[in-house]
XYZ file of C-alpha atoms in Angstrom:
340
model
C 0.000 0.000 0.000
C 1.264 3.418 -0.893
C 2.653 5.432 2.002
C 1.051 8.891 2.124
C 4.252 10.783 1.588
C 6.303 12.157 -1.367
C 9.523 12.409 -3.424
C 12.101 15.223 -5.091
C 14.816 18.127 -7.341
C 15.150 20.438 -10.633
C 17.281 22.067 -13.414
C 16.878 23.852 -16.746
C 16.004 23.398 -20.380
C 17.712 20.680 -22.399
C 17.485 18.413 -25.442
C 17.089 14.666 -25.672
C 20.668 14.327 -26.856
C 21.865 15.931 -23.630
C 20.148 13.273 -21.570
C 20.750 9.584 -21.933
C 20.075 7.208 -24.820
C 16.310 7.474 -25.306
C 13.958 4.887 -26.723
C 11.649 7.508 -28.177
C 8.587 9.270 -26.942
C 6.072 6.920 -28.557
C 7.930 3.691 -27.759
C 8.341 3.217 -23.993
C 10.109 0.057 -22.857
C 7.549 -2.794 -22.730
C 7.684 -3.114 -18.930
C 6.529 0.502 -18.663
C 3.506 0.325 -20.989
C 1.006 0.031 -18.126
C 2.532 3.015 -16.352
C 2.295 5.160 -19.479
C -1.323 4.094 -20.045
C -2.185 5.054 -16.476
C -0.325 8.347 -16.812
C -2.449 9.258 -19.851
C -5.567 8.987 -17.691
C -4.256 11.644 -15.293
C -5.554 14.653 -17.202
C -3.427 17.263 -15.399
C -0.201 15.348 -16.013
C 1.705 16.823 -18.958
C 4.912 14.785 -19.060
C 6.437 11.576 -17.744
C 10.137 10.768 -18.100
C 11.868 7.760 -16.565
C 15.545 6.799 -16.623
C 16.814 3.459 -15.289
C 20.518 2.687 -15.021
C 21.332 5.672 -17.212
C 18.899 4.906 -20.045
C 15.787 6.965 -20.701
C 13.083 4.288 -20.943
C 10.050 6.586 -20.888
C 10.074 9.937 -22.643
C 6.401 10.891 -22.906
C 4.768 14.214 -23.668
C 1.208 13.399 -22.676
C -0.162 16.875 -23.379
C 0.920 20.463 -22.905
C 4.389 21.916 -23.657
C 7.147 20.044 -25.476
C 9.630 18.089 -23.389
C 12.463 20.532 -24.102
C 10.409 23.611 -23.220
C 10.872 25.252 -19.801
C 7.815 25.215 -17.562
C 7.165 26.565 -14.081
C 8.310 23.987 -11.526
C 6.913 25.972 -8.591
C 8.350 24.895 -5.201
C 10.445 22.171 -6.781
C 12.769 25.174 -7.157
C 13.638 24.673 -3.478
C 15.501 21.473 -4.316
C 17.621 23.408 -6.799
C 18.366 26.188 -4.305
C 19.439 23.512 -1.793
C 21.826 22.056 -4.374
C 23.341 25.482 -5.049
C 23.807 25.972 -1.306
C 25.617 22.653 -1.104
C 27.917 23.612 -3.955
C 28.669 26.920 -2.201
C 29.663 24.923 0.896
C 31.748 22.543 -1.232
C 33.548 25.591 -2.673
C 34.162 27.194 0.731
C 31.924 30.218 0.167
C 29.827 29.097 3.139
C 31.668 27.457 6.020
C 29.131 24.689 6.647
C 25.442 24.043 7.139
C 26.035 24.898 10.814
C 27.079 28.485 10.080
C 24.714 31.088 11.593
C 22.854 33.047 8.935
C 23.653 36.341 10.661
C 27.287 35.858 9.619
C 26.235 35.660 5.969
C 23.336 38.046 5.438
C 25.177 41.282 6.098
C 23.231 44.205 7.519
C 19.996 43.175 9.233
C 16.832 45.288 9.346
C 16.586 47.593 12.368
C 13.504 45.752 13.590
C 14.887 42.256 12.992
C 13.512 39.620 15.311
C 15.869 39.031 18.283
C 17.562 35.640 18.254
C 18.267 35.290 14.521
C 21.861 34.312 15.365
C 20.493 30.944 16.505
C 19.320 30.083 12.970
C 21.804 28.170 10.836
C 22.037 27.583 7.102
C 20.944 24.013 7.772
C 17.841 25.243 9.598
C 16.819 27.161 6.466
C 17.454 24.136 4.261
C 15.396 21.787 6.443
C 12.581 24.295 7.066
C 13.386 24.409 10.784
C 14.170 28.119 11.177
C 11.382 28.504 13.732
C 10.127 31.778 12.222
C 6.495 32.370 11.326
C 5.841 30.997 7.842
C 5.789 33.078 4.656
C 4.067 30.337 2.638
C 0.448 29.257 2.509
C -1.937 31.977 3.631
C 0.996 34.340 4.309
C 2.604 34.035 0.868
C 0.678 36.884 -0.760
C 1.540 39.360 2.002
C 5.187 38.371 1.822
C 5.393 38.781 -1.968
C 3.567 42.130 -1.742
C 6.088 43.478 0.775
C 8.761 45.982 -0.269
C 11.652 43.852 0.982
C 11.192 40.074 1.068
C 14.359 39.497 3.093
C 13.441 42.081 5.732
C 9.884 40.756 5.931
C 11.182 37.248 6.620
C 13.695 38.421 9.225
C 11.035 40.355 11.133
C 8.651 37.404 11.497
C 8.284 36.269 15.120
C 9.587 32.955 16.346
C 6.787 30.404 16.655
C 9.159 27.529 17.424
C 12.826 27.159 18.291
C 15.422 26.862 15.492
C 15.858 23.159 14.791
C 12.332 22.404 16.025
C 9.263 21.535 13.974
C 9.199 21.754 10.190
C 7.609 25.065 9.191
C 7.520 25.047 5.387
C 8.320 28.590 4.284
C 9.536 30.003 0.976
C 11.079 32.860 2.946
C 13.680 30.388 4.217
C 14.905 29.483 0.749
C 14.746 33.116 -0.321
C 17.179 33.920 2.499
C 19.435 31.249 0.988
C 19.212 32.989 -2.383
C 20.185 36.258 -0.681
C 23.113 34.519 1.040
C 24.280 32.891 -2.216
C 24.210 36.271 -3.962
C 26.164 37.966 -1.192
C 28.894 35.346 -0.647
C 29.514 34.903 -4.373
C 29.084 38.539 -5.403
C 26.945 37.356 -8.302
C 23.291 36.534 -8.872
C 21.597 33.264 -8.008
C 20.676 32.973 -11.696
C 24.351 33.240 -12.719
C 25.307 30.634 -10.119
C 22.570 28.275 -11.310
C 23.740 28.605 -14.895
C 27.440 28.225 -14.066
C 27.270 25.552 -11.363
C 24.406 23.466 -12.757
C 23.411 24.618 -16.230
C 26.844 24.445 -17.827
C 27.994 21.046 -16.479
C 24.592 19.464 -17.071
C 24.249 20.943 -20.532
C 20.911 22.537 -19.684
C 19.493 26.035 -19.990
C 18.146 27.787 -16.893
C 16.010 30.779 -17.878
C 15.747 33.903 -15.740
C 12.910 33.917 -13.214
C 11.232 36.246 -10.715
C 13.301 38.699 -8.622
C 12.432 40.576 -5.452
C 12.322 44.408 -5.274
C 16.047 44.423 -4.399
C 16.922 42.282 -7.440
C 17.498 38.973 -5.598
C 16.175 35.978 -7.530
C 13.267 34.333 -5.757
C 14.638 31.437 -3.751
C 12.241 28.522 -3.839
C 9.553 29.256 -6.415
C 8.864 30.235 -10.036
C 11.914 28.697 -11.737
C 11.196 27.360 -15.239
C 12.865 24.117 -16.309
C 12.142 21.617 -19.017
C 11.070 18.050 -18.199
C 14.248 16.736 -19.837
C 16.413 19.094 -17.811
C 14.615 18.045 -14.637
C 15.398 14.401 -15.354
C 19.007 15.349 -16.026
C 19.201 17.006 -12.603
C 17.727 13.889 -10.972
C 20.319 11.764 -12.698
C 23.068 13.984 -11.306
C 21.987 13.157 -7.758
C 21.343 9.480 -8.545
C 24.897 9.203 -9.875
C 26.367 10.661 -6.699
C 26.973 14.211 -7.896
C 29.117 13.546 -10.982
C 27.913 13.315 -14.564
C 29.730 12.942 -17.893
C 32.983 12.614 -15.963
C 32.547 15.951 -14.207
C 32.064 16.476 -10.463
C 29.218 18.941 -9.875
C 28.216 18.428 -6.243
C 29.959 16.368 -3.586
C 28.796 12.950 -2.447
C 28.978 14.272 1.110
C 26.437 16.970 0.276
C 24.042 14.495 -1.311
C 24.297 12.303 1.799
C 23.600 15.337 3.984
C 20.662 16.363 1.784
C 19.114 12.905 2.025
C 19.509 12.570 5.797
C 16.104 12.850 7.512
C 15.991 15.872 9.803
C 12.302 16.532 10.360
C 8.870 15.441 9.144
C 6.262 17.249 7.095
C 2.956 17.965 8.804
C 1.240 18.074 5.408
C 2.234 14.750 3.856
C 3.913 12.727 6.600
C 7.183 12.384 4.676
C 10.534 13.017 6.282
C 12.540 15.972 5.013
C 16.243 16.623 4.588
C 17.893 19.554 2.841
C 15.399 20.429 0.100
C 14.279 16.820 -0.422
C 11.332 14.858 0.911
C 12.216 11.311 1.973
C 10.042 8.181 1.950
C 9.965 4.521 0.980
C 8.110 2.752 -1.812
C 8.156 -0.882 -0.788
C 11.778 -1.848 -0.174
C 13.156 1.227 -1.894
C 14.136 4.562 -0.329
C 12.721 7.474 -2.326
C 13.973 11.054 -2.418
C 11.792 13.642 -4.105
C 11.286 17.298 -4.828
C 7.742 18.598 -4.991
C 6.085 21.705 -6.385
C 2.537 23.047 -6.376
C 0.107 21.360 -8.727
C 2.093 18.154 -9.214
C 5.646 19.096 -10.231
C 7.693 16.113 -9.063
C 11.182 14.685 -9.343
C 11.848 11.262 -7.814
C 15.201 9.540 -7.281
C 15.292 5.863 -6.265
C 18.983 4.924 -6.011
C 18.375 1.240 -5.195
C 16.618 0.873 -8.569
C 18.952 3.187 -10.458
C 15.842 5.177 -11.346
C 14.994 8.853 -11.775
C 11.459 10.038 -12.618
C 10.347 13.500 -13.727
C 6.651 14.380 -13.826
C 5.339 17.850 -14.624
C 1.703 18.842 -14.408
C -0.544 21.777 -15.211
C 0.489 24.352 -12.556
C -2.551 26.625 -12.855
C -4.821 27.018 -9.808
C -6.770 25.636 -8.192
C -4.507 22.948 -6.784
C -5.715 19.438 -7.636
C -5.119 18.541 -3.992
C -3.964 15.488 -2.115
C -5.876 12.940 -4.194
C -3.952 13.926 -7.315
C -0.640 13.815 -5.499
C -1.507 10.376 -4.155
C -2.265 9.264 -7.720
C 1.167 10.436 -8.883
C 2.846 8.591 -6.034
C 0.830 5.488 -6.843
C 1.975 5.714 -10.451
C 5.576 5.513 -9.239
C 5.092 3.022 -6.396
C 2.658 0.625 -8.078
C 3.645 0.887 -11.752
C 7.136 2.291 -12.248
C 8.838 0.532 -9.336
C 7.710 -2.983 -10.436
C 8.636 -2.133 -14.046
C 12.109 -1.026 -13.000
C 12.532 -4.141 -10.868
C 11.618 -6.256 -13.873
C 13.997 -4.305 -16.104
C 16.853 -4.881 -13.679
C 16.068 -8.603 -13.421
C 15.946 -9.080 -17.181
């Protein structure tokens, strides 16, 4: 029976040749026929891509934009921001995930909430900053504010840093601000240099705040093929095409459970939700409306699924259907492919 939890990541526009040897959009591997048929019945689902052991076995545009066209991945952007933060740590621009954010943000607003020095980079990554949320019902007020960073840093504490998971886009936007400051370049430029170039994918510009900082954790646009490419990077341990992009240590840290989501019951690491489908650990990034990237290392499998992102949200039943597609169709197909 499917656990009621979910799975992960993201990156930019690409072409089929930049991925892995593909079998063609209309010719999925035989073991995956049932999964593709079921996917076609999910009318909000636009694309389904599956790679197993480095081969793209499903490459389906079900409806909507072409597979090499960037689309809004919503909060799946948070997985990408987490990866950029890890690379910054690997490169020594940030000391570690334990570094207090007050050492990295520069000047704080005059009315900043007392106690911010207790929040670490890792707390932002795991959604354990303890500050009042800027997502959900508060998202509109946050986006309408004149300074998104200041707004976040003046929220009151509703829990201690390192306490409960309080999912908040303001946390990942602080990371974008930190990345911009420590690198003296934009988050967009970092994404293109640190991920886009080595992965051979395009990362288009996205929304910026009133101060010019790229929104950390929402509104990035990435193609389904690029998303699969990013998943493959993590499945392969951070190196791809003979090039080290992110350290194995950072991937291990990202996939270490640190808290649990109140909304879906899944554990959460650094930008990744964590669960199990049968005997297989699953790591996934998740965005509004059904934007999903799954990595199942024990099966050598990465799965990218992008859906219609327009409101209203299709809700938990649709998300459960996407998880069931992976757990009940794709996992057995991948097991059979490996056994063949």
